[in-house]
Tab-separated table of C-alpha atoms and ligand atoms in Angstrom:
chain	number	residue	atom	x	y	z
A	269	MET	CA	68.193	67.781	110.523
A	270	GLY	CA	70.572	68.146	107.640
A	271	SER	CA	72.145	71.588	108.381
A	272	GLN	CA	74.482	72.177	111.334
A	273	ASP	CA	73.119	75.803	111.246
A	274	SER	CA	69.566	74.842	112.346
A	275	HIS	CA	69.139	74.902	116.148
A	276	PHE	CA	65.435	75.468	116.437
A	277	ALA	CA	63.257	72.605	117.630
A	278	LEU	CA	61.010	70.991	115.140
A	279	ASP	CA	57.487	70.458	116.492
A	280	SER	CA	53.901	70.031	115.336
A	281	HIS	CA	53.781	73.637	114.033
A	282	THR	CA	56.914	73.517	111.874
A	283	MET	CA	56.162	74.751	108.337
A	284	MET	CA	57.749	72.839	105.467
A	285	TYR	CA	59.616	74.377	102.449
A	286	GLY	CA	61.975	72.827	100.042
A	287	VAL	CA	63.565	72.619	96.511
A	288	PHE	CA	62.364	70.296	93.746
A	289	GLY	CA	65.057	69.273	91.264
A	290	ASP	CA	66.721	66.447	89.252
A	291	PRO	CA	69.540	66.379	90.091
A	292	VAL	CA	69.273	68.158	93.500
A	293	ARG	CA	71.804	66.778	95.895
A	294	HIS	CA	74.351	69.531	94.882
A	295	SER	CA	71.928	72.213	96.112
A	296	LYS	CA	73.006	74.649	98.859
A	297	SER	CA	69.465	76.002	99.129
A	298	PRO	CA	68.640	73.940	102.264
A	299	ILE	CA	71.805	75.238	104.112
A	300	MET	CA	70.972	78.805	103.107
A	301	LEU	CA	67.228	78.831	103.756
A	302	ASN	CA	67.383	76.880	106.986
A	303	ARG	CA	69.886	79.508	108.227
A	304	ALA	CA	67.508	82.250	107.093
A	305	PHE	CA	64.528	80.739	108.982
A	306	GLN	CA	66.720	80.296	112.138
A	307	GLU	CA	68.029	83.848	111.917
A	308	ALA	CA	64.479	85.289	111.459
A	309	GLY	CA	63.154	83.079	114.286
A	310	ILE	CA	60.611	81.402	112.069
A	311	ASN	CA	59.579	77.834	112.786
A	312	ALA	CA	60.194	76.308	109.477
A	313	VAL	CA	62.392	73.722	107.800
A	314	TYR	CA	63.635	73.538	104.215
A	315	THR	CA	64.884	70.356	102.497
A	316	ALA	CA	65.840	69.060	99.053
A	317	PHE	CA	63.494	66.713	97.139
A	318	HIS	CA	64.739	64.643	94.239
A	319	ILE	CA	61.772	64.909	91.841
A	320	THR	CA	62.021	63.214	88.413
A	321	PRO	CA	60.005	64.712	85.568
A	322	ASP	CA	57.416	61.948	85.639
A	323	GLN	CA	56.771	62.753	89.261
A	324	LEU	CA	56.582	66.504	88.971
A	325	GLU	CA	52.752	66.790	88.970
A	326	HIS	CA	52.342	64.544	91.942
A	327	ALA	CA	55.043	66.497	93.825
A	328	VAL	CA	53.327	69.836	93.076
A	329	LEU	CA	49.971	68.456	94.268
A	330	GLY	CA	51.815	67.282	97.347
A	331	ILE	CA	52.532	70.969	98.242
A	332	LYS	CA	48.926	71.517	98.676
A	333	ALA	CA	48.069	68.141	100.181
A	334	LEU	CA	50.771	68.354	102.881
A	335	GLY	CA	50.294	72.118	103.417
A	336	PHE	CA	53.871	73.155	102.616
A	337	GLY	CA	54.480	76.894	102.674
A	338	GLY	CA	56.190	76.792	99.338
A	339	VAL	CA	59.110	75.443	97.357
A	340	ASN	CA	61.820	76.378	94.944
A	341	VAL	CA	61.973	74.732	91.567
A	342	THR	CA	65.251	74.007	89.825
A	343	ILE	CA	66.707	71.984	86.905
A	344	PRO	CA	64.996	70.733	84.880
A	345	HIS	CA	61.391	71.801	86.026
A	346	LYS	CA	61.189	75.530	85.802
A	347	LEU	CA	59.085	75.614	82.553
A	348	GLU	CA	57.098	72.465	82.974
A	349	VAL	CA	55.988	73.227	86.526
A	350	MET	CA	53.876	76.217	85.306
A	351	ARG	CA	51.194	73.734	83.960
A	352	PHE	CA	50.402	72.705	87.580
A	353	LEU	CA	49.983	76.058	89.305
A	354	ASP	CA	46.756	78.020	90.078
A	355	ASP	CA	48.293	81.402	89.210
A	356	ILE	CA	51.519	82.856	87.924
A	357	ASP	CA	52.913	86.271	88.780
A	358	GLU	CA	52.946	88.663	85.728
A	359	GLY	CA	56.790	88.838	85.689
A	360	ALA	CA	57.186	85.047	85.856
A	361	ARG	CA	54.537	84.595	83.116
A	362	THR	CA	56.389	87.000	80.794
A	363	ILE	CA	59.724	85.218	81.528
A	364	GLY	CA	58.008	81.761	81.049
A	365	ALA	CA	59.700	80.122	83.906
A	366	VAL	CA	59.003	79.686	87.638
A	367	ASN	CA	61.672	79.125	90.355
A	368	THR	CA	59.574	79.907	93.465
A	369	ILE	CA	56.154	78.615	94.391
A	370	VAL	CA	54.108	80.258	97.159
A	371	HIS	CA	51.313	78.283	98.740
A	372	ARG	CA	48.892	80.875	99.981
A	373	ASP	CA	45.183	80.693	100.858
A	374	GLY	CA	45.074	77.219	99.231
A	375	GLN	CA	46.440	78.520	95.968
A	376	LEU	CA	49.880	77.761	94.315
A	377	VAL	CA	51.409	80.916	92.824
A	378	GLY	CA	54.506	80.895	90.734
A	379	TYR	CA	57.210	83.699	90.781
A	380	ASN	CA	60.671	84.023	89.295
A	381	THR	CA	63.518	85.388	91.427
A	382	ASP	CA	66.423	84.320	89.196
A	383	GLY	CA	66.628	87.298	86.873
A	384	ILE	CA	66.357	89.925	89.582
A	385	GLY	CA	68.862	88.040	91.700
A	386	TYR	CA	71.271	88.000	88.811
A	387	VAL	CA	71.084	91.663	87.825
A	388	ARG	CA	71.398	92.783	91.454
A	389	SER	CA	74.462	90.688	91.933
A	390	LEU	CA	76.013	91.784	88.619
A	391	LYS	CA	75.563	95.440	89.621
A	392	GLU	CA	76.833	95.007	93.132
A	393	GLU	CA	79.921	92.883	92.287
A	394	THR	CA	81.127	94.325	88.982
A	395	SER	CA	81.013	97.825	87.382
A	396	PHE	CA	79.452	96.432	84.249
A	397	GLN	CA	76.985	98.771	82.542
A	398	VAL	CA	74.160	96.781	80.966
A	399	GLN	CA	72.727	99.800	79.028
A	400	GLY	CA	73.958	99.920	75.430
A	401	SER	CA	76.062	96.620	75.803
A	402	ARG	CA	76.289	93.570	73.611
A	403	ILE	CA	75.565	90.375	75.489
A	404	LEU	CA	76.027	86.690	74.690
A	405	LEU	CA	73.812	84.167	76.645
A	406	ILE	CA	74.959	80.599	76.422
A	407	GLY	CA	71.850	78.452	77.167
A	408	ALA	CA	68.211	78.931	76.948
A	409	GLY	CA	66.733	76.977	79.830
A	410	GLY	CA	64.672	78.106	82.752
A	411	ALA	CA	67.456	80.261	84.405
A	412	ALA	CA	68.355	81.772	81.068
A	413	ARG	CA	64.789	83.041	80.633
A	414	GLY	CA	64.872	84.904	83.929
A	415	VAL	CA	68.255	86.359	83.291
A	416	ALA	CA	67.431	87.329	79.626
A	417	TYR	CA	64.338	89.104	80.778
A	418	ALA	CA	65.935	90.960	83.657
A	419	LEU	CA	68.867	92.030	81.363
A	420	ALA	CA	66.492	93.062	78.613
A	421	LYS	CA	64.784	95.458	81.041
A	422	GLU	CA	68.194	97.228	81.437
A	423	CYS	CA	68.373	98.178	77.787
A	424	PRO	CA	71.379	96.393	76.251
A	425	SER	CA	71.887	97.015	72.510
A	426	VAL	CA	71.750	93.412	71.562
A	427	VAL	CA	71.409	89.964	73.058
A	428	TYR	CA	72.688	86.845	71.352
A	429	ILE	CA	71.222	83.583	72.629
A	430	ALA	CA	73.245	80.469	71.782
A	431	ASN	CA	71.860	77.141	72.823
A	432	ARG	CA	72.638	73.408	72.121
A	433	SER	CA	69.069	72.877	70.779
A	434	LYS	CA	68.390	75.900	68.570
A	435	GLU	CA	64.501	75.743	68.880
A	436	ARG	CA	64.807	76.719	72.506
A	437	ALA	CA	67.129	79.629	71.604
A	438	GLU	CA	64.610	80.746	68.931
A	439	GLN	CA	61.695	80.639	71.335
A	440	LEU	CA	63.534	82.603	73.979
A	441	SER	CA	64.799	85.021	71.367
A	442	LYS	CA	61.194	85.543	70.114
A	443	ASP	CA	59.933	86.152	73.713
A	444	ILE	CA	62.726	88.567	74.720
A	445	GLY	CA	62.741	90.155	71.289
A	446	LYS	CA	59.549	92.075	72.367
A	447	PHE	CA	61.895	94.130	74.705
A	448	VAL	CA	65.291	94.157	73.083
A	449	GLU	CA	67.049	93.218	69.788
A	450	CYS	CA	67.665	89.525	70.004
A	451	VAL	CA	69.562	86.966	67.743
A	452	SER	CA	69.237	83.234	68.267
A	453	ILE	CA	71.824	80.623	67.290
A	454	SER	CA	72.844	77.069	67.936
A	455	THR	CA	76.083	76.653	69.763
A	456	SER	CA	77.478	75.101	66.562
A	457	GLU	CA	77.018	78.577	64.905
A	458	LEU	CA	78.972	80.632	67.454
A	459	GLY	CA	81.295	81.803	64.744
A	460	ASP	CA	78.478	84.184	63.599
A	461	VAL	CA	78.611	86.162	66.885
A	462	PRO	CA	80.679	89.395	66.666
A	463	ALA	CA	82.512	90.966	69.654
A	464	VAL	CA	80.539	91.141	72.841
A	465	ASP	CA	80.913	92.963	76.239
A	466	LEU	CA	79.288	90.306	78.556
A	467	VAL	CA	79.151	86.549	78.183
A	468	VAL	CA	76.850	84.573	80.566
A	469	ASN	CA	76.911	80.822	80.952
A	470	THR	CA	73.310	79.916	81.906
A	471	THR	CA	73.743	76.182	81.102
A	472	SER	CA	74.431	73.592	83.788
A	473	VAL	CA	77.682	72.701	82.064
A	474	GLY	CA	80.618	72.812	84.506
A	475	MET	CA	78.376	72.185	87.588
A	476	HIS	CA	79.458	69.716	90.213
A	477	PRO	CA	80.352	66.894	89.588
A	478	ASN	CA	81.240	67.560	85.991
A	479	ILE	CA	83.498	70.439	86.949
A	480	LEU	CA	86.003	70.012	84.117
A	481	GLU	CA	83.407	70.703	81.355
A	482	LEU	CA	83.255	73.955	79.462
A	483	PRO	CA	80.001	75.406	78.070
A	484	ILE	CA	81.802	76.573	74.870
A	485	GLU	CA	85.056	75.522	73.206
A	486	GLU	CA	88.125	77.407	74.082
A	487	ILE	CA	88.508	78.544	70.481
A	488	TRP	CA	85.399	80.717	71.019
A	489	MET	CA	86.625	82.046	74.368
A	490	ASP	CA	89.824	83.105	72.585
A	491	ARG	CA	87.750	85.008	70.056
A	492	TRP	CA	85.532	87.114	72.425
A	493	ILE	CA	86.938	86.998	75.903
A	494	GLY	CA	89.680	89.411	76.841
A	495	GLY	CA	90.556	92.503	78.987
A	496	GLY	CA	87.385	94.325	78.119
A	497	THR	CA	84.890	91.416	78.655
A	498	THR	CA	82.810	90.541	81.723
A	499	VAL	CA	82.070	86.887	82.100
A	500	SER	CA	79.324	85.482	84.370
A	501	ASP	CA	78.666	81.807	85.295
A	502	LEU	CA	75.253	81.002	86.818
A	503	VAL	CA	76.814	77.778	88.126
A	504	TYR	CA	77.600	78.423	91.831
A	505	ASN	CA	78.883	74.953	92.808
A	506	PRO	CA	81.859	75.150	92.320
A	507	VAL	CA	82.011	78.912	92.865
A	508	GLN	CA	85.053	79.215	90.502
A	509	THR	CA	84.122	77.166	87.621
A	510	ARG	CA	86.536	76.023	84.970
A	511	PHE	CA	84.809	78.544	82.529
A	512	LEU	CA	85.492	81.434	84.931
A	513	GLN	CA	89.046	80.316	85.413
A	514	ALA	CA	89.630	80.163	81.634
A	515	ALA	CA	88.001	83.616	81.326
A	516	ALA	CA	90.188	85.117	84.074
A	517	GLU	CA	93.303	83.700	82.348
A	518	ARG	CA	92.215	85.659	79.263
A	519	GLY	CA	91.945	88.839	81.335
A	520	ALA	CA	88.310	89.084	81.674
A	521	THR	CA	86.360	90.447	84.720
A	522	VAL	CA	84.659	87.401	86.151
A	523	HIS	CA	81.431	87.205	88.066
A	524	SER	CA	80.295	83.970	89.719
A	525	GLY	CA	76.821	82.645	90.343
A	526	PHE	CA	77.312	82.853	94.071
A	527	GLY	CA	75.789	86.330	94.614
A	528	MET	CA	72.869	85.575	92.345
A	529	PHE	CA	72.244	82.340	94.357
A	530	ILE	CA	72.099	84.406	97.561
A	531	TYR	CA	69.646	86.989	96.085
A	532	GLN	CA	67.267	84.589	94.381
A	533	GLY	CA	67.020	82.783	97.628
A	534	ALA	CA	66.492	86.036	99.558
A	535	TYR	CA	63.723	87.153	97.231
A	536	ALA	CA	62.051	83.726	97.635
A	537	PHE	CA	62.217	84.020	101.458
A	538	GLU	CA	60.544	87.460	101.262
A	539	TYR	CA	57.704	86.048	99.023
A	540	TRP	CA	57.207	83.226	101.519
A	541	THR	CA	57.352	85.086	104.807
A	542	GLY	CA	56.766	88.735	104.016
A	543	GLN	CA	59.825	89.488	106.002
A	544	GLN	CA	63.165	91.007	104.843
A	545	ALA	CA	65.673	88.297	104.217
A	546	PRO	CA	68.658	88.003	106.577
A	547	VAL	CA	71.040	88.309	103.559
A	548	ALA	CA	74.370	88.474	105.469
A	549	ALA	CA	73.615	85.343	107.518
A	550	MET	CA	72.538	83.475	104.352
A	551	ARG	CA	75.728	84.390	102.600
A	552	HIS	CA	77.842	83.390	105.625
A	553	ALA	CA	76.051	79.918	105.832
A	554	VAL	CA	76.737	79.176	102.171
A	555	GLU	CA	80.365	80.456	102.363
A	556	ARG	CA	80.979	78.173	105.366
A	557	SER	CA	79.532	75.240	103.628
A	558	PHE	CA	81.929	75.667	100.726
A	559	GLN	CA	84.823	75.981	103.033
A	560	ARG	CA	83.724	72.628	104.587
A	561	LYS	CA	83.497	71.259	101.055
A	562	SER	CA	80.171	69.633	101.927
B	55	NDP	P1	67.496	73.962	82.662
B	55	NDP	O1	67.482	72.369	82.742
B	55	NDP	O2	66.147	74.685	82.501
B	55	NDP	O3	68.435	74.397	81.366
B	55	NDP	C1	69.612	73.833	81.183
B	55	NDP	C2	70.386	74.565	79.972
B	55	NDP	O4	71.619	73.955	79.924
B	55	NDP	C3	69.728	74.376	78.662
B	55	NDP	O5	70.030	75.486	77.862
B	55	NDP	C4	70.438	73.134	78.091
B	55	NDP	O6	70.483	73.037	76.637
B	55	NDP	C5	71.844	73.370	78.627
B	55	NDP	N1	72.654	72.177	78.715
B	55	NDP	C6	72.453	71.197	79.631
B	55	NDP	N2	73.403	70.193	79.474
B	55	NDP	C7	74.183	70.648	78.443
B	55	NDP	C8	75.284	70.046	77.678
B	55	NDP	N3	75.802	68.884	78.169
B	55	NDP	N4	75.728	70.783	76.671
B	55	NDP	C9	75.259	71.875	76.288
B	55	NDP	N5	74.171	72.477	76.890
B	55	NDP	C10	73.576	71.876	77.950
B	55	NDP	O7	68.333	74.313	83.937
B	55	NDP	P2	68.299	75.769	84.641
B	55	NDP	O8	68.182	76.817	83.571
B	55	NDP	O9	67.350	75.713	85.748
B	55	NDP	O10	69.762	75.768	85.364
B	55	NDP	C11	70.912	75.950	84.535
B	55	NDP	C12	72.109	76.190	85.385
B	55	NDP	O11	71.977	77.454	86.080
B	55	NDP	C13	72.332	75.184	86.623
B	55	NDP	O12	73.702	74.894	86.674
B	55	NDP	C14	71.801	75.890	87.796
B	55	NDP	O13	72.416	75.335	89.058
B	55	NDP	C15	72.228	77.307	87.532
B	55	NDP	N6	71.442	78.193	88.263
B	55	NDP	C16	72.116	79.052	89.200
B	55	NDP	C17	71.378	79.933	89.883
B	55	NDP	C18	72.098	80.841	90.793
B	55	NDP	O14	71.358	81.443	91.673
B	55	NDP	N7	73.417	81.007	90.702
B	55	NDP	C19	69.946	80.061	89.717
B	55	NDP	C20	69.319	79.287	88.751
B	55	NDP	C21	70.075	78.310	88.079
B	55	NDP	P3	69.249	72.338	75.768
B	55	NDP	O15	68.095	73.277	75.793
B	55	NDP	O16	69.870	72.058	74.560
B	55	NDP	O17	68.923	71.095	76.638
């Protein structure tokens, strides 16, 4: 058993859950979800699976073959995995990315809990008003899609999407543009973006172990980030990324990916079990694991 928090006995009835990712060993999901199952008295175990892109289809078929209850899906599989599912929840289909698979009645159904987790955390942890605001999203991967969609539903005035590969930014801008004014650019064209109220790093840049990397050059941070700006980073390991530190030095309100991580996991737990997630215990388990620097 990987987690010190899991004390229940594993037996022939234990239900399996997990997370598929590449890389995946940085993930705190096993610590958080094993604690949730323990707290809720559910005989289940959750572990991390390092699944490379060429093995994704086999791994998804394995959920059915082995009778898993479900899995989370993380970098870089959130878009590709949709091809292998039986059904996709309407919200996740609109978002175009799946981070939670539920195995129910022999069917694999995809959901997306990233965006709702992000907006709930932003509202609870900052006083930022999305309605009427100008937003810059850096990145256009799977997590960006969920966050962009959830933000779009809160009626900002404009969303700029900047990505290393511009085609992905264009595609996301086209999809989200059905709900809100959207502008796509490549990160080399950041000079075209005027002042914004909220900057969100949705890329994996700055994530453990590459903790010194910044998703945008400091010259752009000097341009937009100041006392009136709120800056979020979806990266939650480390909790205080170099990007957030640099934003705080410029006077911005900073918002880490920690709360989003807890809520996206809580919503996944609720989809799998039909029970309310023990959010406080989940948060405590992840906080403790960061204190142990595991
Ligand atoms: P994806 O692989 O789907 O997307 C990765 C994104 O990062 C793409 O926009 C990609 O650009 C960009 N990117 C990757 N490497 C670089 C680089 N070296 N330079 C510039 N851009 C780069 O990953 P996800 O969307 O699933 O996850 C992204 C991050 O969000 C991860 O760190 C993940 O841990 C975090 N996350 C946090 C959550 C939370 O609860 N706090 C929930 C979900 C994700 P390109 O398209 O050009 O390749």
